[in-house]
XYZ file of C-alpha atoms in Angstrom:
252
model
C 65.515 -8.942 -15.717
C 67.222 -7.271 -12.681
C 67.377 -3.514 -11.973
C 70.630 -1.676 -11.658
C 70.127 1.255 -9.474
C 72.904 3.302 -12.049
C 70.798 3.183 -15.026
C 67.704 4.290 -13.549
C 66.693 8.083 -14.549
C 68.993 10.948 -12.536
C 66.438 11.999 -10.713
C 65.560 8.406 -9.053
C 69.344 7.556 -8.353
C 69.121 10.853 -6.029
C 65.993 9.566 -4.622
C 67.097 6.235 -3.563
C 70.506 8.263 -2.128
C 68.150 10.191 0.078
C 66.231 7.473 1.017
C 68.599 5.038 2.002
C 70.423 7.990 4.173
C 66.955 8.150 6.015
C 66.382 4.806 6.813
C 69.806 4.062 7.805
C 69.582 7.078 10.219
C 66.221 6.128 11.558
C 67.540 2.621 12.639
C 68.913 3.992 15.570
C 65.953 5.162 16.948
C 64.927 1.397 17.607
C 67.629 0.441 20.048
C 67.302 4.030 21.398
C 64.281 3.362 22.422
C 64.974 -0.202 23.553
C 62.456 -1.714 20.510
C 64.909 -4.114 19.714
C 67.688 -6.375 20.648
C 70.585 -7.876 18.739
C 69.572 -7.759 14.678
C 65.303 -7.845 15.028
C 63.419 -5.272 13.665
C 63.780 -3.006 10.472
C 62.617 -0.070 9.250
C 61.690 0.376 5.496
C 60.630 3.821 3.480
C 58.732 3.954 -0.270
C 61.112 5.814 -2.419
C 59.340 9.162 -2.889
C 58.848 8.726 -7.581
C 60.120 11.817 -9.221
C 57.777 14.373 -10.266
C 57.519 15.054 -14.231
C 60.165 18.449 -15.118
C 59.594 20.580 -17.656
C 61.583 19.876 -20.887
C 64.124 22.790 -21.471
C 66.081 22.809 -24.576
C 65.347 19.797 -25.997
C 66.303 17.791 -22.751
C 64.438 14.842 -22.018
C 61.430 15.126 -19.036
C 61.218 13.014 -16.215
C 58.228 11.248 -15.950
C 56.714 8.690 -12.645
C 55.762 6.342 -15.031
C 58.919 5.644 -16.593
C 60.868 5.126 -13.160
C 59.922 1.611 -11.219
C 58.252 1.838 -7.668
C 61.147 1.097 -5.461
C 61.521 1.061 -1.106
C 64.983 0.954 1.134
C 65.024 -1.781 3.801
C 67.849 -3.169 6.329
C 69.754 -6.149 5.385
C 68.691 -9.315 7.186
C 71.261 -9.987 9.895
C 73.323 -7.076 10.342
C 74.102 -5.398 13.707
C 72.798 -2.465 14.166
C 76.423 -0.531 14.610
C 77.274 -1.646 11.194
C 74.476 -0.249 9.267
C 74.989 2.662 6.795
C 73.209 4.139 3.947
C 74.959 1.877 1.032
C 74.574 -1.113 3.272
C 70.194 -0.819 2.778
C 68.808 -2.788 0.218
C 67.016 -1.282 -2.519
C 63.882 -3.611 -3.821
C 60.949 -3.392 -6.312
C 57.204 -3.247 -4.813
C 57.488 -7.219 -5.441
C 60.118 -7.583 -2.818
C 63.138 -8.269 -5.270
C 66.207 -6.447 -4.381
C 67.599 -4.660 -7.556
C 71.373 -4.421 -8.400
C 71.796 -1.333 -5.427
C 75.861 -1.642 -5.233
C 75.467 -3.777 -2.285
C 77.072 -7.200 -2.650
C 74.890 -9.498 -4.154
C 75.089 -12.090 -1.002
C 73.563 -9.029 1.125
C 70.089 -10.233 1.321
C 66.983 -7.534 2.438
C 64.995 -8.351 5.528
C 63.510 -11.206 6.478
C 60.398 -9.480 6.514
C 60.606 -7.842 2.899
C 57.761 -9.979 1.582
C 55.287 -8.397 4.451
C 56.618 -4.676 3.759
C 56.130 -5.125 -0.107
C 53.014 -6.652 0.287
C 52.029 -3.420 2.672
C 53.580 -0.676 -0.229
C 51.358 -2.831 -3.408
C 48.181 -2.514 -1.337
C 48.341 0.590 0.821
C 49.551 3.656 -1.891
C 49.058 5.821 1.623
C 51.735 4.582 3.432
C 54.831 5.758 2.740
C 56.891 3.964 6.022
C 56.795 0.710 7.704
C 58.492 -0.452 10.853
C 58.519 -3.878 12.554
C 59.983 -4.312 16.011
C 59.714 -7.165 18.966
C 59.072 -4.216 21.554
C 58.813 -6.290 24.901
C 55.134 -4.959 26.247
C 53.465 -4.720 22.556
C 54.862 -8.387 21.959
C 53.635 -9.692 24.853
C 50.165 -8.200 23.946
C 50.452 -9.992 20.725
C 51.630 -12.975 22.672
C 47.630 -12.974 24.122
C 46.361 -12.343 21.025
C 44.256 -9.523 22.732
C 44.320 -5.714 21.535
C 45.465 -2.740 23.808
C 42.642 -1.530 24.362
C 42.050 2.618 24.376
C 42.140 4.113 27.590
C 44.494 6.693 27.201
C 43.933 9.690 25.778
C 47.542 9.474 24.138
C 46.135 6.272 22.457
C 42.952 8.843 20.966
C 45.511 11.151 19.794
C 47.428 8.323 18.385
C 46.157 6.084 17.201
C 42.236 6.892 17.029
C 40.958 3.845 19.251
C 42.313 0.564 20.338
C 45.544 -1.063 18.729
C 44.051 -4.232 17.241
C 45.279 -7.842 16.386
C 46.553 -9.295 13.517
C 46.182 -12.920 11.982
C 48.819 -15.513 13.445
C 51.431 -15.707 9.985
C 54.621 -17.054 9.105
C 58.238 -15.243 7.867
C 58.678 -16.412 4.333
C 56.215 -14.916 2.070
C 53.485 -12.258 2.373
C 51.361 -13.816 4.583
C 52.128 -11.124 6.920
C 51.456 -8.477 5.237
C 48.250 -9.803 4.449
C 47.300 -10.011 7.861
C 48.720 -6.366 8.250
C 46.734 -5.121 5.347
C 43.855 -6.876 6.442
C 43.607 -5.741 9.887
C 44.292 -2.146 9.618
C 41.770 -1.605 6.348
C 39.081 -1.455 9.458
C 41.155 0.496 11.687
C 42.290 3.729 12.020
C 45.247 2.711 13.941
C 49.098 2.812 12.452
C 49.985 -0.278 14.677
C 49.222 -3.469 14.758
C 50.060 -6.582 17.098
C 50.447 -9.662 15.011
C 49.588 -12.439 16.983
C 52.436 -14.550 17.993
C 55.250 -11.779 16.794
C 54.951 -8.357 17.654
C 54.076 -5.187 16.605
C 54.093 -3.547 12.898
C 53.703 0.046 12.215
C 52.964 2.523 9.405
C 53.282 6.055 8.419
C 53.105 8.787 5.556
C 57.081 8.136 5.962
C 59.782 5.765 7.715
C 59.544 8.999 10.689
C 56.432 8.487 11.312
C 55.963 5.033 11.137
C 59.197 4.689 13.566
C 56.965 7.051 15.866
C 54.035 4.612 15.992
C 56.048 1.979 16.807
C 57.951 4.317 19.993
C 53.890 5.464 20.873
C 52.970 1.736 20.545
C 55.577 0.217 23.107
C 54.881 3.501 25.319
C 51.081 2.642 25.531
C 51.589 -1.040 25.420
C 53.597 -0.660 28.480
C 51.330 2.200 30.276
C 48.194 0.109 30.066
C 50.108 -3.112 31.584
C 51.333 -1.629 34.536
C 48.020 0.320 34.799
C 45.926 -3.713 34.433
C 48.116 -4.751 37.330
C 46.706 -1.895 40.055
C 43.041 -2.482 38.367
C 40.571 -2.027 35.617
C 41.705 0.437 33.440
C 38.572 2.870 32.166
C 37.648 3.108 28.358
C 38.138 6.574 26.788
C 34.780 7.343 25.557
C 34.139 6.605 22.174
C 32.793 10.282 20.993
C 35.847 11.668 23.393
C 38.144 9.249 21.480
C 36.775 10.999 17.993
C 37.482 14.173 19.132
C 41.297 13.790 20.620
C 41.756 11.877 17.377
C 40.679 14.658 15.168
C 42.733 17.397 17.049
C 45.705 16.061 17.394
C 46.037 14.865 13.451
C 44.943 18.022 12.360
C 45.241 20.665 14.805
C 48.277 20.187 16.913
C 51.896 21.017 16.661
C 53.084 22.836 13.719
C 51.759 23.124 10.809
């Protein structure tokens, strides 16, 4: 049985709202930071599940476990300039796009399968961006990991950005391979061989940051191969930038 957005609780209609506004919004940060040409790429967010409210006279509470686990994704196909909140597509944590209010021809990303597969197994992330960035893709091209020397890639990303399983569009085989590679890593991006980068975060922000960081230091340490050998940040130096820049800098 299908969803329809309009008779979930309240609370998880204004939810979506907010969502969708977010990823629609954080789109354009992909072409602004030349990530993407034409249609590629997408950005997806978890739908943040209402907290339970206090009953007051008599009125009914709110609770998690009575409102589906939902994320907002771009529409497969659709130019960038034509994207707006009520055009994302609203699925289920299985990848089946719920009656939103978009028309029902409007099909989710291409890559929805390896997104939903990322929300089921990773209750952490909260964002997930995919791009064809053209340094990170050619690293995933080679099939060989950027590897850390940069202390921007410490801060980052806590050590080298690794490589993922060669998969195929079409079902979660991808997401697999994303799950599956960054269980041992404490980086938010990786290349999957053959495609190009994927990136998580606590939110759609963040992830959309990994994926800016990723082409940055994808790029960096190409140019920087071409002059010589690049030298490894040390590993206990690597630690240390990682742990100060998650928890100690900027504001808090």
């Amino acid at each position: 049985m299908t969803l329809v957005l309009t008779e979930l609780p309240e609370a998880a209609q204004e939810a979506v709202a907010r969502t969708r506004e977010r990823v629609a919004a954080l789109h354009a940060e992909l072409p602004r930071n030349g990530l993407v040409v034409w249609t590629a790429g997408n950005v997806s967010e978890r739908v943040p599940r209402p907290s339970v409210d206090s009953p007051s006279d008599g009125a009914p509470s709110t609770d998690p476990a009575d409102t589906p686990e939902l994320f907002v994704i771009k529409p497969s196909g659709v130019s960038y300039d034509a994207l707006s909140p009520e055009s994302m597509v609203v699925c289920t944590l299985d990848g089946e796009k719920i009656a939103d209010g978009t028309p029902e021809a409007l099909s989710p990303s291409s890559d929805t399968a390896a997104h939903a597969y990322v929300y089921r197994h990773m209750d952490e992330v909260g964002g997930v961006v995919h791009t064809h960035s053209t340094y990170a893709t050619a690293w995933a091209a080679r099939g060989e990991e950027i590897p850390c020397v940069l202390t921007m890639m410490a801060d980052e990303f806590g050590g080298p950005i690794p490589v993922g399983p060669l998969a195929v569009i079409g079902d979660d085989s991808i997401g697999q391979g994303i799950v599956g590679t960054l269980r041992t890593s404490r980086s938010r991006a990786v290349l999957m061989r053959n495609h190009g980068p994927f990136t998580i975060g606590h939110d759609a922000r963040d992830a959309v940051k990994a994926a800016v960081m990723c082409e940055e230091v994808a790029r960096t340490v190409h140019i920087s191969r071409q002059l010589g050998e690049p030298l490894a940040v040390p590993e206990t130096l690597v630690d240390s930038l990682f742990d100060r820049y998650q928890n100690v800098y900027g504001q808090r």
